[in-house]
XYZ file of C-alpha atoms in Angstrom:
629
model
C 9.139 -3.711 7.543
C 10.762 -6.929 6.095
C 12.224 -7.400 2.976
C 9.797 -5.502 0.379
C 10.479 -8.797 -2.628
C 7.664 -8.456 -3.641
C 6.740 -12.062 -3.117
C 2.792 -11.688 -3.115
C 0.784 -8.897 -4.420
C -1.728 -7.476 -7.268
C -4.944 -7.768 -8.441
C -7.752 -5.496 -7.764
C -11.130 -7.575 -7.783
C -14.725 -6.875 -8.073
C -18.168 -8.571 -7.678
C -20.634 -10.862 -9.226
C -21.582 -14.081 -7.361
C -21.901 -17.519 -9.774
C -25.117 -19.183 -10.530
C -26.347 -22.496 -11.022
C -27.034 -25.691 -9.556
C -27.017 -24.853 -5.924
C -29.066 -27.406 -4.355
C -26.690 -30.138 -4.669
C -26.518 -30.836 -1.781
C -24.020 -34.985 -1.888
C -22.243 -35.434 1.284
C -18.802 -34.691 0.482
C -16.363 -37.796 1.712
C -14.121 -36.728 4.773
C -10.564 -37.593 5.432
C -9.874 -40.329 7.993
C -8.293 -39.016 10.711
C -5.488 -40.696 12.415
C -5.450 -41.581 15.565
C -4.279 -38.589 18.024
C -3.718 -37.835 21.513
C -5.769 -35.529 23.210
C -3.586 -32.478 24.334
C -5.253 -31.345 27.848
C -3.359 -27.358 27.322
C -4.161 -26.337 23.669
C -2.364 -23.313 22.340
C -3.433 -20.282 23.737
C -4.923 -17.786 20.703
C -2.119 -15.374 20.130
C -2.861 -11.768 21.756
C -0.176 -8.903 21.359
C 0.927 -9.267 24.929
C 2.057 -13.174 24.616
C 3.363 -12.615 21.257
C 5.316 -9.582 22.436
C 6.781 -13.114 24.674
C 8.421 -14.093 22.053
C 12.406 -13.017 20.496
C 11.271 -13.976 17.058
C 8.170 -11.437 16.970
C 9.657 -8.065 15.911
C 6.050 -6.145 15.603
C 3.550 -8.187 17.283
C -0.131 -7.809 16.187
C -3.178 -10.869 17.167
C -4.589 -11.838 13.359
C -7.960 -11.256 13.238
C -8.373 -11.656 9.674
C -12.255 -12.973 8.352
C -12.987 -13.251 4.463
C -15.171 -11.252 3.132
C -15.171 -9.365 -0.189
C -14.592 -10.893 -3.574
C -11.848 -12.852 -6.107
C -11.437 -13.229 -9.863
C -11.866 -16.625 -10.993
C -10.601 -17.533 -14.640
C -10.879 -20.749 -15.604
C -8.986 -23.079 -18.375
C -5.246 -22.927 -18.753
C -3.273 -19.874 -20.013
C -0.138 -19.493 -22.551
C 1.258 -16.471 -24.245
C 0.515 -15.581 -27.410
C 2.414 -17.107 -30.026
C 2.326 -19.387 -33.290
C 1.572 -22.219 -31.704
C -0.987 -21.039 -29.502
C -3.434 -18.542 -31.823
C -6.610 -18.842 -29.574
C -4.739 -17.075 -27.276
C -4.188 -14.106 -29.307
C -6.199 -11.111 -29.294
C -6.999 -9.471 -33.123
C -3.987 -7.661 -32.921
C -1.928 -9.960 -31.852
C -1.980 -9.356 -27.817
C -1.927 -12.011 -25.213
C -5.544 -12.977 -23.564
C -6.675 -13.225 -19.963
C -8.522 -16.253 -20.756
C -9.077 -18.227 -24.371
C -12.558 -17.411 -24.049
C -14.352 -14.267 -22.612
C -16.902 -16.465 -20.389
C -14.360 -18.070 -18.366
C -13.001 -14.761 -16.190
C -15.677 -13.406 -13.779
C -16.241 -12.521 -9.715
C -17.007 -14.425 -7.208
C -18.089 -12.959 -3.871
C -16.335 -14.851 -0.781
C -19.455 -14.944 1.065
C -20.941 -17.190 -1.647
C -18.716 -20.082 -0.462
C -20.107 -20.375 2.681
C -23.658 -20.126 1.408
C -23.122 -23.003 -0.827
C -20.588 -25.106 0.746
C -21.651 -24.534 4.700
C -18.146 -25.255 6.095
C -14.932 -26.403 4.373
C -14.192 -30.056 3.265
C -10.945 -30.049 5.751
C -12.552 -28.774 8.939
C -9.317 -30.301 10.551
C -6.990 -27.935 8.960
C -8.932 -24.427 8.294
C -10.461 -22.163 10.534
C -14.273 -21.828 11.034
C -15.109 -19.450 8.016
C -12.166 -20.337 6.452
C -12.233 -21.911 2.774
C -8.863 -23.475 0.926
C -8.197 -23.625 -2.859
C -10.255 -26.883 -3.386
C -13.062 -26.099 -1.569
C -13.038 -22.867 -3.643
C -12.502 -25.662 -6.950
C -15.195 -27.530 -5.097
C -18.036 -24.122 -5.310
C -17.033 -24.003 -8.890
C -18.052 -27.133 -9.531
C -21.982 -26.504 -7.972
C -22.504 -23.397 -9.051
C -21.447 -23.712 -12.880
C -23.472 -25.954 -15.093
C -20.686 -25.844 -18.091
C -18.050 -27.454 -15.161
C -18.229 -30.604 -12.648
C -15.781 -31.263 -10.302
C -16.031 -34.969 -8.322
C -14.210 -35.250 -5.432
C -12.515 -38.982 -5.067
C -11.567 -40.573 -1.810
C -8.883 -39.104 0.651
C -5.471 -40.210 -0.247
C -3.526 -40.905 2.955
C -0.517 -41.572 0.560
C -0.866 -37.653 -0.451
C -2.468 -36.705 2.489
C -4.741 -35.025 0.153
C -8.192 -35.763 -1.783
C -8.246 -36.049 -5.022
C -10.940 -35.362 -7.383
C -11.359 -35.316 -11.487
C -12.854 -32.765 -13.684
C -15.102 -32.102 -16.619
C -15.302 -29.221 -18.705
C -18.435 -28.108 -21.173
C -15.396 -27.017 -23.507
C -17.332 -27.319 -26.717
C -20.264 -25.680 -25.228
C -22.292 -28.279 -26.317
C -24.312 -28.789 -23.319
C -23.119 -32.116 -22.447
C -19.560 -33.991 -20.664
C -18.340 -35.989 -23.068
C -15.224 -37.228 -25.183
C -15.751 -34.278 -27.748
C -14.182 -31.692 -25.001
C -11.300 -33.365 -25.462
C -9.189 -35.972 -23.133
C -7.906 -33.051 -20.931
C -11.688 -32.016 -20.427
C -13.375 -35.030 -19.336
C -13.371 -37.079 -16.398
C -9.719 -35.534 -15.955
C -7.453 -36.289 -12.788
C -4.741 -33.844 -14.012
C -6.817 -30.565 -13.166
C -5.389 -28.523 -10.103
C -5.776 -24.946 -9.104
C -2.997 -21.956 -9.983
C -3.506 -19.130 -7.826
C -2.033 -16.056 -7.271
C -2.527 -13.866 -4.044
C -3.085 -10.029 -4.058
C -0.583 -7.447 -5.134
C -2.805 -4.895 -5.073
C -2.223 -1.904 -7.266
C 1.589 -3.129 -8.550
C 1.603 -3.731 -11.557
C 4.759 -5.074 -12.172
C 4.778 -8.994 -11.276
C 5.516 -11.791 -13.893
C 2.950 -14.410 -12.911
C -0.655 -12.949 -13.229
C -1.296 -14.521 -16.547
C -0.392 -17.831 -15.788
C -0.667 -17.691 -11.721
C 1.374 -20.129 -9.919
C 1.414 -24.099 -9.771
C 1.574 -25.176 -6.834
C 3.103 -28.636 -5.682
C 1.118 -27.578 -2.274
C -2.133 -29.462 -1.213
C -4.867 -27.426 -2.340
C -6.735 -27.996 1.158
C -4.640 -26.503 3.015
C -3.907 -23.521 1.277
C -6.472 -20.376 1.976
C -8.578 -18.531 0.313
C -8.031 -14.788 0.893
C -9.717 -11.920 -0.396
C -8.585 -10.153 -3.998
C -6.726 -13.141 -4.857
C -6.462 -14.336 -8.377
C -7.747 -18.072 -9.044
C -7.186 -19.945 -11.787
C -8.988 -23.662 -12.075
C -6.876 -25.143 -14.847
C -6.240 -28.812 -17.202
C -2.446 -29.626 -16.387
C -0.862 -32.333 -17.946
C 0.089 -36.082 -16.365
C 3.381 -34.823 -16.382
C 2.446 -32.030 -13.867
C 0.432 -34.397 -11.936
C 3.214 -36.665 -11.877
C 5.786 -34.317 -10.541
C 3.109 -32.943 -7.830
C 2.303 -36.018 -6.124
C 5.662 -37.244 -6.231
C 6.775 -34.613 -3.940
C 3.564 -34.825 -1.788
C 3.923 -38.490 -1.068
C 7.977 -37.376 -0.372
C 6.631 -35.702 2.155
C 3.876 -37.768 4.065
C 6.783 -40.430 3.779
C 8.663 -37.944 5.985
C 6.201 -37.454 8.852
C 5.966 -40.852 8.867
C 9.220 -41.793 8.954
C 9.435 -39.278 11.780
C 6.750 -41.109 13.792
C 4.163 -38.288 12.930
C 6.411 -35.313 13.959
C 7.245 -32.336 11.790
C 10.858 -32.579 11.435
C 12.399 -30.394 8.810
C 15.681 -32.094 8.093
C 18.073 -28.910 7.051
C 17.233 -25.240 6.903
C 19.854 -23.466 5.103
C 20.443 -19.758 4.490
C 22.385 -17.982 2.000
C 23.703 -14.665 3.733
C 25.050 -13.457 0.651
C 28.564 -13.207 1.545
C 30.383 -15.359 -0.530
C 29.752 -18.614 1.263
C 26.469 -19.948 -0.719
C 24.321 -21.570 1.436
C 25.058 -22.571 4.561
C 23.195 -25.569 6.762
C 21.676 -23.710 9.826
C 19.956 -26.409 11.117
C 19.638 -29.884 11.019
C 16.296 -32.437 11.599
C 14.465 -29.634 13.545
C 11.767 -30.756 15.416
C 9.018 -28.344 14.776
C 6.590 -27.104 17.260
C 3.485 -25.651 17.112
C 2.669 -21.594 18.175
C -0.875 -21.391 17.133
C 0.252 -18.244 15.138
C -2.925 -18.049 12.868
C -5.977 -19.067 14.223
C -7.801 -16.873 12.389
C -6.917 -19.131 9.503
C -6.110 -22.773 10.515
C -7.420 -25.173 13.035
C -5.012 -25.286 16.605
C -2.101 -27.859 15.867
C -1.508 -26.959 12.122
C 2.082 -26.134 11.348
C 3.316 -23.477 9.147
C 7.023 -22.191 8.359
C 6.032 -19.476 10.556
C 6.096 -22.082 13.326
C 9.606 -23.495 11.964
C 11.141 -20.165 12.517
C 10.008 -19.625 16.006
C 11.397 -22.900 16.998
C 14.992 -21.743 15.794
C 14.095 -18.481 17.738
C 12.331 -19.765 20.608
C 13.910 -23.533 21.139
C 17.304 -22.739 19.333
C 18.420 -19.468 20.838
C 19.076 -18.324 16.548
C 18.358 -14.686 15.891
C 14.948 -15.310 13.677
C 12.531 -12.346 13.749
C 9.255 -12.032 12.113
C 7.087 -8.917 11.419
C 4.009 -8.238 10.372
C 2.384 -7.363 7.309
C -0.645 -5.035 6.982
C -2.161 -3.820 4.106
C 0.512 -2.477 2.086
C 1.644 1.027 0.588
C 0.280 -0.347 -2.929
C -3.199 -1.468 -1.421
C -1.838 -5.245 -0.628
C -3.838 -6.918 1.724
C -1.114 -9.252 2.859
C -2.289 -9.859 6.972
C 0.593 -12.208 7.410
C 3.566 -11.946 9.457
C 6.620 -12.090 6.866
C 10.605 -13.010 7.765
C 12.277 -10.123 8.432
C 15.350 -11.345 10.800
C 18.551 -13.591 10.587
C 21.397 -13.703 12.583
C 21.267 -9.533 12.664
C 20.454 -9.176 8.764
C 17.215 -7.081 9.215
C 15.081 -6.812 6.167
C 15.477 -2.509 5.201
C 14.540 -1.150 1.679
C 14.992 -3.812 -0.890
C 17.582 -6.067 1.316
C 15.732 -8.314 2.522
C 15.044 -12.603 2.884
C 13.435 -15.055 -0.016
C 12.062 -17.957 0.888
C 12.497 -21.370 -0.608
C 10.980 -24.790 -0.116
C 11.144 -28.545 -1.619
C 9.429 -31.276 -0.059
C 10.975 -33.815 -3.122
C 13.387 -36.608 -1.832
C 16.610 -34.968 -2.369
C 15.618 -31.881 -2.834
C 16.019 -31.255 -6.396
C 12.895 -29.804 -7.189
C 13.014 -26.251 -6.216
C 11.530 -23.894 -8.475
C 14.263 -20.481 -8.878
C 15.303 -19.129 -12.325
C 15.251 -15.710 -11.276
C 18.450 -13.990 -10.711
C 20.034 -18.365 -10.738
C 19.021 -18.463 -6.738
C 19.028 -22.237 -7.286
C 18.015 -24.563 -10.293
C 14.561 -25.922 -10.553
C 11.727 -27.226 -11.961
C 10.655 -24.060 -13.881
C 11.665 -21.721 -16.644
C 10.454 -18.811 -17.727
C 12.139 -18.796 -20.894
C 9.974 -21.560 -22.389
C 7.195 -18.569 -22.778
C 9.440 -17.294 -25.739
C 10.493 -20.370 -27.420
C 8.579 -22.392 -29.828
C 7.385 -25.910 -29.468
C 10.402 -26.968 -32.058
C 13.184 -24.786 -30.114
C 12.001 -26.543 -27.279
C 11.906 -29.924 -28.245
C 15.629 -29.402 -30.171
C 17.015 -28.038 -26.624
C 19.446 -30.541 -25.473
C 18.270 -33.038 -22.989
C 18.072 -31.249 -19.428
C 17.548 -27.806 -20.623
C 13.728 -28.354 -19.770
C 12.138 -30.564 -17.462
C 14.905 -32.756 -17.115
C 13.060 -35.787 -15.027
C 11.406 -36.229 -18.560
C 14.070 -36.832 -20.305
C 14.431 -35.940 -24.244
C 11.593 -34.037 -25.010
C 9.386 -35.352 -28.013
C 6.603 -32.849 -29.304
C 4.037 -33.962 -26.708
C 6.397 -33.981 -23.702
C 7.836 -30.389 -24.852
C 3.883 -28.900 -25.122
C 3.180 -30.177 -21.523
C 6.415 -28.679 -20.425
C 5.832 -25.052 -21.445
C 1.742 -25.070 -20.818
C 3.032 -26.244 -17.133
C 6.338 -25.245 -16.542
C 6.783 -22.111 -18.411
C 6.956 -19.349 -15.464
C 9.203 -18.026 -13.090
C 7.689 -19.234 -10.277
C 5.616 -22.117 -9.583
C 5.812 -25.819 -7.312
C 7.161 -24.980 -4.094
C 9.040 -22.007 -5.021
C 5.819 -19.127 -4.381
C 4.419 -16.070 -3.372
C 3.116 -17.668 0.000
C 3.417 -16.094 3.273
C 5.234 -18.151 5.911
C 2.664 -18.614 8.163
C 0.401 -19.278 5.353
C 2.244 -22.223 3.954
C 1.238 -25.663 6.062
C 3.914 -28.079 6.733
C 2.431 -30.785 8.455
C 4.079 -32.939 6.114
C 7.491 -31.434 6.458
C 9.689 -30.745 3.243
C 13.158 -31.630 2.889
C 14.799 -27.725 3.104
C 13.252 -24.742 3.515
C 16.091 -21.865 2.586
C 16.480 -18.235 2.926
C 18.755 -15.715 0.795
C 19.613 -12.533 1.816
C 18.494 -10.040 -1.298
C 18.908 -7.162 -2.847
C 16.338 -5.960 -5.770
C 16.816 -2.066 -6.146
C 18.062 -2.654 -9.512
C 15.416 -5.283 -10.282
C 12.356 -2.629 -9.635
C 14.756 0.182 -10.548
C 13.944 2.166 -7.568
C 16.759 4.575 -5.447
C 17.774 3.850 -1.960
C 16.792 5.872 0.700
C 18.172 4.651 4.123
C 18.252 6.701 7.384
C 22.366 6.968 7.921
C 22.809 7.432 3.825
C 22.945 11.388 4.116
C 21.057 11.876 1.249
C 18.912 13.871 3.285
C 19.935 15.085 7.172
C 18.864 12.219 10.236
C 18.856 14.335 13.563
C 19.907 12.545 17.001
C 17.348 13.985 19.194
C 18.763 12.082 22.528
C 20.811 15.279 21.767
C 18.398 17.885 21.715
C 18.767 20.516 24.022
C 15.300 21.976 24.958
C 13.203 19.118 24.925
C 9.203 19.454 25.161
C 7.154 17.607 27.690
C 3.588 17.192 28.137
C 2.813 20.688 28.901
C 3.544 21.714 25.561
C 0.185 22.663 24.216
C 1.156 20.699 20.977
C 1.952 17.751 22.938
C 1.651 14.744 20.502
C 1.053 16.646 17.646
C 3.862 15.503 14.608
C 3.860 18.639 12.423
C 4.511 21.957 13.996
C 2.992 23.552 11.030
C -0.112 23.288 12.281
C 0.380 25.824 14.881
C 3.711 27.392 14.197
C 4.205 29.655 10.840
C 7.431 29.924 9.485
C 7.332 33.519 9.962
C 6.101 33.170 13.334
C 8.866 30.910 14.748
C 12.087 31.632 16.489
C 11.428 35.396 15.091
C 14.643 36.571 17.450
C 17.390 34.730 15.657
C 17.609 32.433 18.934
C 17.732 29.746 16.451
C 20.200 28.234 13.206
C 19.451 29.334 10.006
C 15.554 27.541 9.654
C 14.678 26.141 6.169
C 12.487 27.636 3.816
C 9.496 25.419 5.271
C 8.704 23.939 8.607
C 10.553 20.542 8.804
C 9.023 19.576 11.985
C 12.058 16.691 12.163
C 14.511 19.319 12.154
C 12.058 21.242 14.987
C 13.184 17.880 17.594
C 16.769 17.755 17.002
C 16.698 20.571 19.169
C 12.329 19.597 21.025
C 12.498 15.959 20.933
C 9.937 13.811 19.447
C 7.295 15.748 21.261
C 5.857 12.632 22.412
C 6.255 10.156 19.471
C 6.566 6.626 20.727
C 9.848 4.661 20.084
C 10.645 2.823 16.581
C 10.058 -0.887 16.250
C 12.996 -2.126 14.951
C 12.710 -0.871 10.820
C 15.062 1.015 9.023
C 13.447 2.017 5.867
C 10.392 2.213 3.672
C 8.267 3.069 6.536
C 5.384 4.039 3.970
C 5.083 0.047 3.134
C 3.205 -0.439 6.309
C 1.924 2.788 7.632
C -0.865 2.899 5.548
C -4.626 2.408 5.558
C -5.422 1.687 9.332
C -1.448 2.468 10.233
C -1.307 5.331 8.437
C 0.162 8.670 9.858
C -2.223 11.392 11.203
C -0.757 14.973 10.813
C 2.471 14.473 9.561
C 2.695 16.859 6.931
C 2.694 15.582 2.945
C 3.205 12.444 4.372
C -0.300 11.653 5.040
C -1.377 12.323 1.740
C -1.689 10.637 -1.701
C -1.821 12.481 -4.868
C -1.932 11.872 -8.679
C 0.960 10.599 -10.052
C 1.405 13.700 -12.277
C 2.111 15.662 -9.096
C 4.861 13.758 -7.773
C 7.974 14.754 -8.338
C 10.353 11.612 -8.984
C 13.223 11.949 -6.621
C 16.697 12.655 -8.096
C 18.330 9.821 -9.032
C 14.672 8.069 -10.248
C 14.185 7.342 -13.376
C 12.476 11.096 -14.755
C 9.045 9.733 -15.728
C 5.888 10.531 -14.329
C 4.785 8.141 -13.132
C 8.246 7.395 -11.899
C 7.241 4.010 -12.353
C 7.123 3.836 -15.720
C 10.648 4.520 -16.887
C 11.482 2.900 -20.263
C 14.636 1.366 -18.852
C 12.917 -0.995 -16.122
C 14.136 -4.302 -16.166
C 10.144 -5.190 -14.924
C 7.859 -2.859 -17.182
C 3.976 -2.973 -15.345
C 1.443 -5.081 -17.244
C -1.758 -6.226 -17.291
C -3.861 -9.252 -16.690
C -3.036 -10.765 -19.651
C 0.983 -9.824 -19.427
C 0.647 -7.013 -22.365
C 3.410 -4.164 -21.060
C 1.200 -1.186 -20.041
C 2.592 2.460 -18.244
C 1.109 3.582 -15.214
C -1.741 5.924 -15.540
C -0.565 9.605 -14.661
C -3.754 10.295 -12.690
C -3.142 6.866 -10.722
C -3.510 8.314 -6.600
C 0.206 8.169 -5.256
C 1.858 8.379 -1.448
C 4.153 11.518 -1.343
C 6.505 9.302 0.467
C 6.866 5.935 -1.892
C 9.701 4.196 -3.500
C 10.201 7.083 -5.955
C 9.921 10.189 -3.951
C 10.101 12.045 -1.384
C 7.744 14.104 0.836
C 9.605 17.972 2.034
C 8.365 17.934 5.545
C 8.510 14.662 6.243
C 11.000 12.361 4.334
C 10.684 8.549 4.643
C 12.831 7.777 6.447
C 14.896 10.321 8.011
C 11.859 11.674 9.751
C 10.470 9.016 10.962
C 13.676 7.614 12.477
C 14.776 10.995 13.776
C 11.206 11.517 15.781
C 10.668 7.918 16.139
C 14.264 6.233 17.192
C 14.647 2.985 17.394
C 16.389 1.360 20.594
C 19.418 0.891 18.627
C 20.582 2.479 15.720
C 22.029 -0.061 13.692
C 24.220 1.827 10.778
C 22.579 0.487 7.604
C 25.762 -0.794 6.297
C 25.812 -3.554 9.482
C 22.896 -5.312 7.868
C 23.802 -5.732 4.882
C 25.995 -8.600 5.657
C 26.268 -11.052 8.576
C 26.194 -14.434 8.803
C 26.392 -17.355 10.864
């Protein structure tokens, strides 16, 4: 399982469709399309034999995935609580959700096709496929107190625009008295932020994320949190000006995706190092569950360094996660021999601006950029005193307005083209300027031990070793935990066997069986329970295939001791809530016996699972670490 960064995941969403003015039924303007050439062999639809074709697919699976269930909506913009900011401040002085109460609700997925039919770009998403502005676009019909009025495509953006108005005053009416930001605005653009399921230890559900991505091409998926939201100019500004960067670069290219460097930092002393140079990206038709044949994603960037390049690129995919993330994507796990294990794994950068200077990274100083978290605990005044640069720096010195604009916009950790997008959920058709990779580690960020396979924390049996090894006449044959048929008292009762441990460790049973008919590892070397949950989860292996209440587990030896392990005062990221208020973990939360914080007796994660399920090659833990081109 790639790098486990964390870069997606958490909310846990309900129902309640909107009302109101559903028979509008305008013909929404469509995009001119340029003029194309007809392709007589379209990209076959991915199926796990072709993709298992490929030296960039690690753990091939054929997307299938159709929206369905339901996302919160919140609308209006959102700041911590603070001085200069009161209506966002609960009685006792706690951050909000939302300013007001009646702008957070449910919206059920299937409602978007009931009220918009089909998306407005039917050239870029999927049949039953919606994007962020068509989901801005449903808002707009089905609340009375909000219109949204799409303007004409902007071949400059490669985008539409359209302007908003927003009932703020609740008077009834669009006027003037909502205030500038409220009517007939152009600056209004969606923040989003896609599922993390049950963690509850992100930094960006408050706010969500600004995105300098088009808002048509970016997909709706189910659990997300949406946020339809006044920016300022400024924001606006900065947006389009690396949009139009980018259509200037396709064209420029004669209408080819050509990325001009991807760079990776392998973390080995070197900083970043140039890769690649103008790579002509082709097309793999990776997600056409999602987008139309002949839109490009990063996912298709990194097969053509695998596929056309002969680089060591691997992707994997994604399921639904150990913490209830429905992530579907396939995720970067692979460079040059660095394979994504535990917390080591690969984040993902991108700027589409001119030279590249707009990159969004403050955490951990990956690179500089146009955000800053810090802003969220500064006053307007500390802001605007700052010397020039230290915020926003294409604005220059910072007067009271620009400084207000700068923190409502600019305040988080991530945001532009620095977010929690999958790579083959992020379009490039207009290519950006770098897309770069660095080689992480974040134990000490989640505060979380390491449990690798070689580490001999725990015993890892070679069972290519084993000396009486089962076949399929074994009664048991297939069967993971002996237990089920073999007592402890009952087994190797003659002393024909080492000392046994005090309960059956059916891993310990095949260093001397075999795997008893397990198939082969794919390639992982820790945190198997990330993935093999839900519809990959384990059948009969023990403690492994169970989840309990926190309370029960017992927080491995060098975790933090807290139950829920989780919740240990000395985390560097404490959970919260909607609203970014530090909460704890409740104790009767349900909990894998196998997770980041403990460990299962039977069946540890992952010393079982890579003694009974091998991979081809055992690559000592310490080899990945560090590589490099």
């Amino acid at each position: 399982m790639m790098k486990k960064c964390h870069l997606a995941l958490i909310v846990t969403a309900a129902m309640l469709a909107g009302c109101g003015n559903d028979s509008d039924n305008t013909a929404l303007p469509q995009p001119t399309p340029e003029p194309v050439i007809e392709d007589p062999t379209p990209t076959p639809d991915p199926t796990e034999e072709n993709l298992n074709d490929y030296n960039s697919i690690n753990i091939a699976v054929a997307p299938d995935q159709q929206l369905g269930g339901s996302i919160t909506v919140k609308i209006g913009k959102w700041v911590p609580c603070d001085s200069d900011y009161p209506t966002f401040c609960t009685d006792d002085g706690k951050n909000k959700e939302t300013e007001f109460d009646y702008q957070k609700y449910q919206v059920e997925t299937a409602d978007l096709a009931r009220v918009l039919g089909k998306s407005i770009r039917p050239d870029i998403m999927a049949d039953g496929q919606f994007s962020l502005l068509d989901m801005a676009l449903y808002l707009g019909k089905t609340r009375e107190d909000l219109e949204v009025t799409l303007g004409e495509f902007n071949p400059q953006l490669d985008t539409y625009e359209f302007t908003v108005s927003y009932d703020y005053n609740r008077d009834g009416k669009f006027s003037v008295d909502d205030g500038s930001e409220n009517f007939q605005s152009p600056d209004w653009w969606p923040a989003n932020h896609y599922s993390n399921g049950e963690f509850l230890r992100d930094v960006n559900d408050a706010p969500m994320e600004a995105y300098y991505n088009r808002a048509d091409t970016m997909p709706v998926q189910v659990d997300q949190n949406f946020r339809l939201r006044p920016y300022s100019k400024y924001m606006t500004e900065r947006r389009q000006y690396v949009q139009r960067a980018e259509v200037e670069r396709r064209e420029a290219a004669g209408g080819k995706v050509i990325v001009p460097r991807i760079e990776v930092d392998f973390l080995d002393g070197r900083g970043y190092v140039t890769i690649a140079t103008n790579v002509e990206v082709n097309n793999y038709n990776l997600r056409p569950d999602t987008y139309q044949d002949g839109v490009t994603t990063i996912a298709d960037a990194l097969m053509t360094l695998a596929e056309d390049m002969d680089m060591d690129v691997g992707l994997t995919w994604w399921p639904v996660t150990t913490n209830d993330a429905p992530i579907y994507s396939y995720a970067l796990s692979r460079v040059n021999n660095q394979v994504a294990h535990g917390y080591w794994g690969w984040l993902m950068f991108v700027d589409g601006s001119p030279n590249g200077e707009a990159t969004a990274d403050q955490i951990a100083g990956f690179k500089s950029g146009d955000f800053n978290a810090s802003m969220n605990y500064m006053s307007i005044a500390d802001i605007t005193a700052a010397p020039e640069g230290s915020f926003c720096p294409w604005l220059g010195k910072l007067d009271e307005k620009k400084a207000r604009a700068c923190k409502e916009d600019f305040a988080q950790s991530f945001g532009g083209n620095f977010v929690h997008i999958m790579p083959d959920n992020w379009v490039i058709d207009n290519p950006p300027e770098v897309i770069s990779f660095k080689w992480d580690y974040q134990n000490t960020l989640w505060h979380t031990p390491e449990f690798f396979w070689d580490d001999g924390q725990l015993p890892w049996y070679d069972i290519s070793q084993a000396v009486k090894p089962m076949d399929d006449s074994h009664f048991g044959w297939g069967i993971a935990d002996c237990a089920v048929c073999h007592s402890q008292e009952n087994t190797h009762v003659t002393g024909d066997s080492p000392a046994l441990s005090d309960t059956t460790r059916p891993y310990y049973c095949a260093s001397c069986h075999g795997s008893n008919g397990a198939p082969q590892g794919h390639g992982e070397m820790s945190r198997c329970h990330w993935c093999h949950t839900k519809e990959y989860a384990p059948k009969q292996h023990g403690a492994a295939s169970l989840r309990v209440s926190a309370e029960e587990v017992e927080c491995w030896q060098n975790s933090s001791q807290s139950t829920p392990c989780a919740n240990a005062a000395t985390m560097m990221m404490k959970p919260t809530d909607k609203a970014d208020n530090v909460i704890e973990y409740s104790s009767d939360r349900m909990f894998p016996v196998n997770s980041d914080w403990s460990q299962s007796a039977d069946f540890p994660d992952p010393y079982s699972c890579l003694t009974c399920h091998p991979n081809e090659v055992m690559v000592p833990t310490s080899d990945s670490h560090h590589q490099g081109y």
